[in-house]
Short mmCIF file of C-alpha atoms in Angstrom, two decimals:
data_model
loop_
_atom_site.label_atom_id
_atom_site.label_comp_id
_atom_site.label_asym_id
_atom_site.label_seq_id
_atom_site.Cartn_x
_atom_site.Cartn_y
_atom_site.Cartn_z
CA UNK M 1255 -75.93 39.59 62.12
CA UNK M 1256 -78.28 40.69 59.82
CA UNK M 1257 -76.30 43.13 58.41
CA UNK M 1258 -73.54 41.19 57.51
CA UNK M 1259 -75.03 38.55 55.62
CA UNK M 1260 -72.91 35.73 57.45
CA UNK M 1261 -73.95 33.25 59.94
CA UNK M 1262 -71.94 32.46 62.72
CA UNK M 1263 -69.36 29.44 62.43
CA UNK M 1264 -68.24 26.96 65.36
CA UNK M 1265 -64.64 27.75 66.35
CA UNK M 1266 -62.11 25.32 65.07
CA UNK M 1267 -64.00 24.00 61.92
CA UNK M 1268 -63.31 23.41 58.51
CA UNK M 1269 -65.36 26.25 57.47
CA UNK M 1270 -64.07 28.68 59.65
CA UNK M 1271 -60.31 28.01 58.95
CA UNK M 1272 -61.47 28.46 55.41
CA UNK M 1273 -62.71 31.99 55.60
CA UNK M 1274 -59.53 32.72 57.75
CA UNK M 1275 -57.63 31.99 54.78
CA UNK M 1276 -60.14 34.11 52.48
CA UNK M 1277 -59.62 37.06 54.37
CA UNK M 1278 -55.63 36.84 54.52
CA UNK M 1279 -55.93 35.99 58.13
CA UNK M 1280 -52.47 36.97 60.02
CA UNK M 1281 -51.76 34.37 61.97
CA UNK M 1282 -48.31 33.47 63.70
CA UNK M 1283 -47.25 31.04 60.65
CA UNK M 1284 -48.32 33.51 57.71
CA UNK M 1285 -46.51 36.72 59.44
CA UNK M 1286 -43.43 34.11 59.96
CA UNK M 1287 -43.72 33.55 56.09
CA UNK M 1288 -44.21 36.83 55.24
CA UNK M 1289 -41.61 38.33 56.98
CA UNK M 1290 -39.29 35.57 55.64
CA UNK M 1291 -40.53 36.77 52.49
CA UNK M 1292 -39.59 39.94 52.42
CA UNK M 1293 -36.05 39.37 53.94
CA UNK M 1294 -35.38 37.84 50.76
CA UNK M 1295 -36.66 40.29 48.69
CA UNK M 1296 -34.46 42.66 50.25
CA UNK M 1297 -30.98 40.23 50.30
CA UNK M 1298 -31.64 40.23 46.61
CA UNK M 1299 -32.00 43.87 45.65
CA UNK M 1300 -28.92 44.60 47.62
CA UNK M 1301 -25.80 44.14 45.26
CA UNK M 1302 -26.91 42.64 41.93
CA UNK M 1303 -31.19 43.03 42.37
CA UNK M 1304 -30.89 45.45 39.11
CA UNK M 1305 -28.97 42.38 37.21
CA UNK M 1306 -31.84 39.64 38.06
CA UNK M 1307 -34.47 42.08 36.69
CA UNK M 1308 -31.78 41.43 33.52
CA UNK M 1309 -33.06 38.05 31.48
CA UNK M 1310 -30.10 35.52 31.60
CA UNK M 1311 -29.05 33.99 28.12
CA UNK M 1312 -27.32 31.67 26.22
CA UNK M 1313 -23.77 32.75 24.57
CA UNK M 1314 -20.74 31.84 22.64
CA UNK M 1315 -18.02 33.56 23.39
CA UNK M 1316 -14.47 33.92 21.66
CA UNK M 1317 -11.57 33.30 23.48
CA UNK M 1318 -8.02 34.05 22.80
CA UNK M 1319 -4.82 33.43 24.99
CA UNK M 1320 -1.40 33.13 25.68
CA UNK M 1321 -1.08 29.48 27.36
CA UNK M 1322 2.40 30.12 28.99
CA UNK M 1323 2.31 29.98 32.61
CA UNK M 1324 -0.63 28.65 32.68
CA UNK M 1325 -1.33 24.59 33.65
CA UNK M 1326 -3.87 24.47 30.51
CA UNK M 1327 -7.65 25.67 29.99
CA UNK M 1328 -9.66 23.72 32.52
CA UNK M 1329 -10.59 25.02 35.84
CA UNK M 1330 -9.41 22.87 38.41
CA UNK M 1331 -12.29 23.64 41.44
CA UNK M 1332 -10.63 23.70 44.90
CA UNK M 1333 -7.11 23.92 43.62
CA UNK M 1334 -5.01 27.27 43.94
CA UNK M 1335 -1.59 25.50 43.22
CA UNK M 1336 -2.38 25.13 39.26
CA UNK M 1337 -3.30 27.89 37.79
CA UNK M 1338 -5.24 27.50 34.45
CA UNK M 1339 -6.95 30.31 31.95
CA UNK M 1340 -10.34 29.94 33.06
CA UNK M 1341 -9.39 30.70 36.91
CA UNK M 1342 -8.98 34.29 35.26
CA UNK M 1343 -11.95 34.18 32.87
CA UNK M 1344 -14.09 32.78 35.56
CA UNK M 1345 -13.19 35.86 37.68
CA UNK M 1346 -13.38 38.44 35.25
CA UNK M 1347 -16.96 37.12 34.64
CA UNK M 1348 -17.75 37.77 38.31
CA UNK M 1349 -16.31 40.88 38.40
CA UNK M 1350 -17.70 42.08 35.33
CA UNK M 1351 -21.33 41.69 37.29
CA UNK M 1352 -22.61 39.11 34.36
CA UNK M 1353 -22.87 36.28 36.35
CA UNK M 1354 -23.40 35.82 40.23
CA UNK M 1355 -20.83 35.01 42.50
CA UNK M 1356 -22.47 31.74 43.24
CA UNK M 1357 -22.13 31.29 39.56
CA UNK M 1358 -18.28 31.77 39.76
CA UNK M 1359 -18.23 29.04 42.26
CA UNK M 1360 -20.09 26.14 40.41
CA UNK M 1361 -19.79 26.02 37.16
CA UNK M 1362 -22.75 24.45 36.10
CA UNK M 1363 -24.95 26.65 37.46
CA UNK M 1364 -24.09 29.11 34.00
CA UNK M 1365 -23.83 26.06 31.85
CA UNK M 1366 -20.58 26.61 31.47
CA UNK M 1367 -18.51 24.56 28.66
CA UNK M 1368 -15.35 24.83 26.66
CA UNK M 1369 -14.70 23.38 22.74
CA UNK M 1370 -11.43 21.75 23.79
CA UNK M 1371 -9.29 21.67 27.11
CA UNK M 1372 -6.14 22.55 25.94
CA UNK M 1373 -2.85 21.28 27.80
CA UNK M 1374 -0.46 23.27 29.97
CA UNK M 1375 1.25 25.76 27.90
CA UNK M 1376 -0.65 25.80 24.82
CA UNK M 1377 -1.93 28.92 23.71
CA UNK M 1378 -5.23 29.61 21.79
CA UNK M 1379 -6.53 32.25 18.99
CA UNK M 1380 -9.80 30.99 18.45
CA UNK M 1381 -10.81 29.07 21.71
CA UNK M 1382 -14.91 29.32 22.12
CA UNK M 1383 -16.92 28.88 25.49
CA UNK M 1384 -20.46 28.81 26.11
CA UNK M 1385 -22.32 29.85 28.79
CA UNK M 1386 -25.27 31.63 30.26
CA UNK M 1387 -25.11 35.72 31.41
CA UNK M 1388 -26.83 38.76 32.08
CA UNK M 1389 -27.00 40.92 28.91
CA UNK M 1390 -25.71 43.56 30.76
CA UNK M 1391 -24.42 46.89 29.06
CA UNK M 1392 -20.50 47.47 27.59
CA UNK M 1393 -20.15 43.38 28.52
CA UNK M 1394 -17.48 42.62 26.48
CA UNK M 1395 -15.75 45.67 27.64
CA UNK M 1396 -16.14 44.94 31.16
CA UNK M 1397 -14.65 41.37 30.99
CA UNK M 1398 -11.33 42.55 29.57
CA UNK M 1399 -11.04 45.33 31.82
CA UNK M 1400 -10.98 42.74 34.64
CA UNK M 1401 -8.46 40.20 31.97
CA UNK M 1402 -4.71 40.22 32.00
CA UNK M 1403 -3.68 41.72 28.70
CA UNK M 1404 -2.67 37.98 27.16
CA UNK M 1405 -6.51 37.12 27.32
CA UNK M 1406 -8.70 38.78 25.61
CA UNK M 1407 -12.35 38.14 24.79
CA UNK M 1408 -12.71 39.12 21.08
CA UNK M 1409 -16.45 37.94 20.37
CA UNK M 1410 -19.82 37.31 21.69
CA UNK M 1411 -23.05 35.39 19.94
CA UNK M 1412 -26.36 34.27 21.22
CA UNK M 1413 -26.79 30.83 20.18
CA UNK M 1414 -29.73 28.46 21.15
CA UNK M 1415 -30.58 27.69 24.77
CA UNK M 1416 -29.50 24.20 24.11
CA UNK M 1417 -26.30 24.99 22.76
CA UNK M 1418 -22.99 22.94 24.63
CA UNK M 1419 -20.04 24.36 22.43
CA UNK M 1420 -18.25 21.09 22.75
CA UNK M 1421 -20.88 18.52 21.54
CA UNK M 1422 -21.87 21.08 18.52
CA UNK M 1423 -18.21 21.52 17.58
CA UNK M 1424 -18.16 19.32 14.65
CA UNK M 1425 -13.53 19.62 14.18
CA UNK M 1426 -11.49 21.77 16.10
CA UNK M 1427 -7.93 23.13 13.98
CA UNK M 1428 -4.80 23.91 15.45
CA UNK M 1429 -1.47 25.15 14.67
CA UNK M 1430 2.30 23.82 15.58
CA UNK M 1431 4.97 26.51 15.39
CA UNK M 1432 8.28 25.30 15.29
CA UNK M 1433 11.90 26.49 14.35
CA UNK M 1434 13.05 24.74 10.75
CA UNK M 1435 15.86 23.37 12.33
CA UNK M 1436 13.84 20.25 13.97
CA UNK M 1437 13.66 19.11 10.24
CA UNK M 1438 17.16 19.15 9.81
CA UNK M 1439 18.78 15.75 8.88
CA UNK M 1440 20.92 14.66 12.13
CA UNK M 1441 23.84 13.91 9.79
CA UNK M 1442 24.38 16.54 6.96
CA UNK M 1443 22.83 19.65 8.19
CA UNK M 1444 23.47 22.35 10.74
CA UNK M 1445 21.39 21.79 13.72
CA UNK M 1446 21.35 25.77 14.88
CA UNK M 1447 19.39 29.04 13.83
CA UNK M 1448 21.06 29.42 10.93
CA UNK M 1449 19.00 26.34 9.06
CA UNK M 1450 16.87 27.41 6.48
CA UNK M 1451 14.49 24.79 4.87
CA UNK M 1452 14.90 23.10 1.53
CA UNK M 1453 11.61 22.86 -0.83
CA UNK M 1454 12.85 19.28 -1.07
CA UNK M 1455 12.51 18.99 2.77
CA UNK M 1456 9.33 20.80 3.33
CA UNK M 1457 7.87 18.59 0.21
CA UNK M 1458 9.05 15.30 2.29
CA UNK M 1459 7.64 16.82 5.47
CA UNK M 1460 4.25 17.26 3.54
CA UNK M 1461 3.92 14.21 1.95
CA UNK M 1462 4.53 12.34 5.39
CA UNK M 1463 2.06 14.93 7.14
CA UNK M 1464 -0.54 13.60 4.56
CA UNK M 1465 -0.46 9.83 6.07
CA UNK M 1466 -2.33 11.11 8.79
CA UNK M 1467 -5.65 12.22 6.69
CA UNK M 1468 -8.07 10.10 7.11
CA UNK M 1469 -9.62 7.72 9.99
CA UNK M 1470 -6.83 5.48 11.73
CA UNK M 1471 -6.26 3.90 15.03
CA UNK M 1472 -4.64 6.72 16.86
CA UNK M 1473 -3.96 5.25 19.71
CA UNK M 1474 -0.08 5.18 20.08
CA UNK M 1475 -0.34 8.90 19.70
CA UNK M 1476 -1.78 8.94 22.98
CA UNK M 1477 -1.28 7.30 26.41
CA UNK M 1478 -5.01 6.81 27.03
CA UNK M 1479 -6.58 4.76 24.90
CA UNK M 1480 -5.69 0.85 24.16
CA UNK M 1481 -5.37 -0.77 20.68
CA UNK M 1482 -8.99 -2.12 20.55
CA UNK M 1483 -11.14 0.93 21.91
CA UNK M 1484 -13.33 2.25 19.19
CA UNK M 1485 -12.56 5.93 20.38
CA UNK M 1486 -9.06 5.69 19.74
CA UNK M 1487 -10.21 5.85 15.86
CA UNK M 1488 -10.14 9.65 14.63
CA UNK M 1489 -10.25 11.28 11.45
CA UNK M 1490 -8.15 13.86 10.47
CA UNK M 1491 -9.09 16.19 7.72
CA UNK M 1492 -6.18 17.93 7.07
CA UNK M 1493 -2.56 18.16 7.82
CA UNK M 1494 -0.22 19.94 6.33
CA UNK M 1495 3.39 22.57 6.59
CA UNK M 1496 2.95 26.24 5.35
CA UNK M 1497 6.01 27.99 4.00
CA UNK M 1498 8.83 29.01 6.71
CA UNK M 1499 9.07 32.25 7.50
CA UNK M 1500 12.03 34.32 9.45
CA UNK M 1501 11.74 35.89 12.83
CA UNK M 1502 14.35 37.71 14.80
CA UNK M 1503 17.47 35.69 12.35
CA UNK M 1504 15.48 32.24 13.25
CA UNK M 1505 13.17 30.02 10.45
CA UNK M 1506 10.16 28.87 11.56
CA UNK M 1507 7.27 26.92 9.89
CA UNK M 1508 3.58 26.42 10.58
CA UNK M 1509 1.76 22.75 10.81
CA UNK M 1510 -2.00 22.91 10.20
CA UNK M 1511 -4.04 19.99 11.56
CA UNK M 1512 -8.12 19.69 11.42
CA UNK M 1513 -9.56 16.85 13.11
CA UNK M 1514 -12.98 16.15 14.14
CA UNK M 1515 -11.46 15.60 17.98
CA UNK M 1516 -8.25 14.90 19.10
CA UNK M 1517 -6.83 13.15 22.47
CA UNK M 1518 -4.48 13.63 24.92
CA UNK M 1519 -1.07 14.56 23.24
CA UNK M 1520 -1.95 13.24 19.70
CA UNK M 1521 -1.38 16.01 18.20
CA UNK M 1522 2.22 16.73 19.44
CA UNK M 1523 3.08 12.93 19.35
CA UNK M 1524 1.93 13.05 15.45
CA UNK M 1525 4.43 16.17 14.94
CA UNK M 1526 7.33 14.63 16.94
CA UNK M 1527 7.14 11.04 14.98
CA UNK M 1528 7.29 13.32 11.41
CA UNK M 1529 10.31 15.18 13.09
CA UNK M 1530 12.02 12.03 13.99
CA UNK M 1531 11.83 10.57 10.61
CA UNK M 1532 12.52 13.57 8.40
CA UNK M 1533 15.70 13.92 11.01
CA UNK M 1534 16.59 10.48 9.88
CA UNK M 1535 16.05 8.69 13.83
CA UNK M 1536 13.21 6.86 12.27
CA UNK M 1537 12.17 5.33 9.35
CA UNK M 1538 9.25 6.28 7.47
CA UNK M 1539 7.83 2.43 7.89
CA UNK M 1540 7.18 3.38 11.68
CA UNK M 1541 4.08 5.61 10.27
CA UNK M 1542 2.50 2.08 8.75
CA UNK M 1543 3.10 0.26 11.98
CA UNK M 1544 1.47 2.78 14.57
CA UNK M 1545 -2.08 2.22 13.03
CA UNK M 1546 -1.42 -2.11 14.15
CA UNK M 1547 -2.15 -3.03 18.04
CA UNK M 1548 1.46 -3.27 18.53
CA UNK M 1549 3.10 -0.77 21.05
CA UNK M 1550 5.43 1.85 19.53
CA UNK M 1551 7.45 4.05 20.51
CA UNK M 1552 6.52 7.66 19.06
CA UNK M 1553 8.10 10.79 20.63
CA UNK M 1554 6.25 13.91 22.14
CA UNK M 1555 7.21 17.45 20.65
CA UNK M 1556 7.17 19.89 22.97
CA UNK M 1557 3.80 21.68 23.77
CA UNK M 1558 5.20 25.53 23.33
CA UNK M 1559 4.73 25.54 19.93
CA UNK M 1560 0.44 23.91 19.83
CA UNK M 1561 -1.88 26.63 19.19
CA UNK M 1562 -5.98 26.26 18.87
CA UNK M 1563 -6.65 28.05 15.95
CA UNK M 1564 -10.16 27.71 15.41
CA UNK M 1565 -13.04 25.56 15.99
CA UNK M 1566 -16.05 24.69 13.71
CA UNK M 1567 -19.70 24.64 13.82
CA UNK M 1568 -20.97 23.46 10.52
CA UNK M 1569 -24.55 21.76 11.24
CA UNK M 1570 -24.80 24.20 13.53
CA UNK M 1571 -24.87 26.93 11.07
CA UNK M 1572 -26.96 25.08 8.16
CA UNK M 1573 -29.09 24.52 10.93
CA UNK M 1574 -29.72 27.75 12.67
CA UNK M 1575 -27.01 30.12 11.40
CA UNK M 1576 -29.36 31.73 9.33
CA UNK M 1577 -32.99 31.51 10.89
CA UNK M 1578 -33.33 34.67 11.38
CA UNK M 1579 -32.68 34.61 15.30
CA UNK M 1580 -29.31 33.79 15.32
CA UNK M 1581 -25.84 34.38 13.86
CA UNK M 1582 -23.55 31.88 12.01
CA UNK M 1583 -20.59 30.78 14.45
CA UNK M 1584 -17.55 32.11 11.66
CA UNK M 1585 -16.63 34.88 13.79
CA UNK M 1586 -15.54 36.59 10.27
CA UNK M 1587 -15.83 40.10 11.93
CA UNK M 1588 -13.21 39.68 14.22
CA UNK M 1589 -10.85 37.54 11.92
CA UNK M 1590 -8.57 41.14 12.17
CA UNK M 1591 -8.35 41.11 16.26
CA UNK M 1592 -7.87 37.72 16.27
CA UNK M 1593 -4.76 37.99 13.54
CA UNK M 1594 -3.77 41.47 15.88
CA UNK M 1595 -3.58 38.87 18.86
CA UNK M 1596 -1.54 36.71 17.61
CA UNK M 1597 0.86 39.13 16.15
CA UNK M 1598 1.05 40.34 19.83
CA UNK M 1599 0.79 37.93 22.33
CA UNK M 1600 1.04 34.30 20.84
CA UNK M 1601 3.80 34.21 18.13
CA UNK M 1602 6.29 36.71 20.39
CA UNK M 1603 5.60 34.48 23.36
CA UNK M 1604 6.38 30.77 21.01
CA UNK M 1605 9.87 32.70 19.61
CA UNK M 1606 11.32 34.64 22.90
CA UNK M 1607 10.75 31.36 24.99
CA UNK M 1608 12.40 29.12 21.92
CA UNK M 1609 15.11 31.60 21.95
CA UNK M 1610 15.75 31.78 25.63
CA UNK M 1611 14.83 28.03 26.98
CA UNK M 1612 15.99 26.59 23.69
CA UNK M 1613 12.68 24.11 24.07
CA UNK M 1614 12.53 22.37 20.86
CA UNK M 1615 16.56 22.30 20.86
CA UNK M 1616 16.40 20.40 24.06
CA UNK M 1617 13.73 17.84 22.85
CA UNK M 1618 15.29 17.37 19.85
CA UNK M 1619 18.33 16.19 21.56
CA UNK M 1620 16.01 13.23 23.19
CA UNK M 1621 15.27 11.37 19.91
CA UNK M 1622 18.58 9.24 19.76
CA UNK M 1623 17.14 7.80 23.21
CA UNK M 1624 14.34 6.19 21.27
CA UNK M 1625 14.17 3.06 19.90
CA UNK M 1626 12.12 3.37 16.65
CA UNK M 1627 13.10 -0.10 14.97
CA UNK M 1628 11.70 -2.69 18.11
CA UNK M 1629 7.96 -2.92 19.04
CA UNK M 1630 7.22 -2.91 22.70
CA UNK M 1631 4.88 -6.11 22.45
CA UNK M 1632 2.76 -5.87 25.61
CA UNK M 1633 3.68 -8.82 27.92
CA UNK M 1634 0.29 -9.46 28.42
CA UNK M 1635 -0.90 -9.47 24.74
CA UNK M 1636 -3.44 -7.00 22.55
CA UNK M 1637 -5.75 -6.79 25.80
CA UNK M 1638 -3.36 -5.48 27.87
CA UNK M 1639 -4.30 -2.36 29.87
CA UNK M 1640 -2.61 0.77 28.52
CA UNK M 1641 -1.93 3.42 31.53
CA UNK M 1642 -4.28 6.06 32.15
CA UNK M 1643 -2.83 9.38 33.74
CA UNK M 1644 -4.55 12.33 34.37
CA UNK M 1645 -3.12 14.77 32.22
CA UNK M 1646 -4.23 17.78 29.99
CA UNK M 1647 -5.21 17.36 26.38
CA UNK M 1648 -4.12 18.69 22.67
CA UNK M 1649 -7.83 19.60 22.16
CA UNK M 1650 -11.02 18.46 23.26
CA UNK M 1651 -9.95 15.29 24.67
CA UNK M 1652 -12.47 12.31 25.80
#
């Protein structure tokens, strides 16, 4: 006893479970735990151990894509019927081995978020996501080889482990194609191809576009929102019609809008009620009256032509844009693929369907069924409840 300098402890004490512990005793419980242990250890080296050695960070990435055939950007969990874009992104990412599968599954376990959910059919050239990943090697590589060829990732940033790229998106701008015809007048001009656009015309179009700058009550440009909720109130930037151009024999122009945030179908409902009065369905007094409580009746252009262009990130970037730790969102580097990818996959997609489903023709020849000059009064007065389906969005959408 001696020898080992210890005196002898009564079975079952305090002290004795004590030293048991001390000396790593192996009893049932610990090898259970142990062994537990290292089953894990081994589940996670198999398939993907190498990638959680990898650090996991925060990331922008830049997002273009051809909307048609798609039912809009937002994943709908659970449901195979609708397909959307980020079904495919969300799958490439998986397959890519920069997330987990788990990952793939929920979400919000990468942090996933979009800047704006765009609606079924609308395409995007500058859509931006962010989200966390392994840094792995080639990444951006590996995502499109697992991406049909109309999406493309075209950019990658770190950004702050904070970052949520719909909160810090500060306006969003997008793009309406159309064919020159929907501005001719429904009584002296040729409603076909062969319509080319007077300066006159696109000077009237302009001027009308410019009503919208500005805060207003947006909400019958939506089917959302009532009269007296303070988010139906958004201000537009800018809004404007860029010189036509001809493709394949047909005219088509370009509509820029930038908005802080836009809802569900305002920005098609804001082109279709210009449309309609240029066309001479409605007059240009309806603009005034849309900003009052009153219900009116503004039309819907269709959604072929609504493109996100870009999206901005301007106290973002004073912020930390140039800290020293992280890059400005401008994405000025890849201004050239993005142009390439819209030369490619988003203008050839807008002009073969006009051509061949005739979409805009077909809308157009729904105006005379409105009735521009009567306000639907509500029956139950200004408080009435306004309808609230669940449908996609023109952007970001609240």
């Amino acid at each position: 006893m001696a020898g080992n300098g210890e005196a002898p402890v009564p079975v079952g004490t305090k002290q004795e479970q004590d030293r048991k512990v001390r000396r790593g005793w192996q009893g049932p419980a610990r090898i259970w735990e142990e062994t537990e242990q290292q089953a894990k250890r081994l589940r996670s080296s198999e398939g993907g151990g190498q990638h959680r050695k990898l650090p996991k960070r925060k990331v922008v990435l830049l997002v273009a894509y051809s909307g048609k055939g798609y039912h809009g950007m937002q994943r709908n969990v659970g449901s195979s019927k609708f397909k959307t874009i980020e079904d495919d992104l969300v799958s490439a990412l998986v397959r890519s081995g920069c997330i987990p599968e788990n990952h793939g599954e929920d979400m919000r376990k990468m942090s996933f978020q979009r800047c704006a959910r765009t609606d079924k059919g609308v395409s995007a050239a500058g859509q931006v996501v962010s989200l966390k990943v392994w840094l792995i090697d080639d990444l951006l590589e590996k995502i499109n080889s697992h991406l049909p060829s109309h999406i493309r990732i075209l950019g990658l940033k770190r950004v702050t482990g904070g970052f949520n790229s719909k909160n810090k998106c500060d306006a969003r701008t997008y793009f309406y194609m159309l064919p020159t015809f929907a501005f001719a007048h429904k009584d002296h001009d040729v409603q076909d191809e062969t319509y080319r656009l007077h300066a006159e015309t696109l000077g009237r179009v302009n001027r009308l576009l410019a009503c919208y700058r500005g805060t207003h009550n947006f909400h019958n440009f939506t089917s959302q929102k009532g009269p007296r909720e303070p988010s139906a109130r958004r201000y537009i930037l800018d809004m404007f019609c860029e010189e036509p151009f001809v493709r394949e024999g047909m005219e088509f122009a370009v509509i820029k809008v930038k908005g802080q945030s836009f809802m569900t179908h305002q920005i098609r409902k804001m082109v279709g009620l210009v449309v309609a009065i240029v066309k001479g369905y409605a007059p240009e007094s309806v603009l005034e009256r849309c900003w009052g409580e009153a219900k009116v009746d503004v039309p819907k252009a269709p959604g072929l032509g609504l493109v996100l262009e870009q999206v901005h990130f301007e106290k973002y970037n004073q912020r930390f844009g140039h800290d020293g730790l992280h890059e400005p969102l401008d994405w000025a580097r890849e201004e050239a693929e993005v142009t390439a990818f819209k030369e490619q996959h988003i203008y050839p997609t807008i002009i073969g369907t006009e051509r061949h489903e005739r979409s805009m023709a077909q809308w157009l020849s729904t105006l005379p069924m409105h009735d521009f000059s009567a306000t639907a009064h509500a029956a139950a007065g200004p408080g009435a409840k306004v309808p609230r389906p669940l449908e996609g969005s023109d952007g970001d959408s609240d």
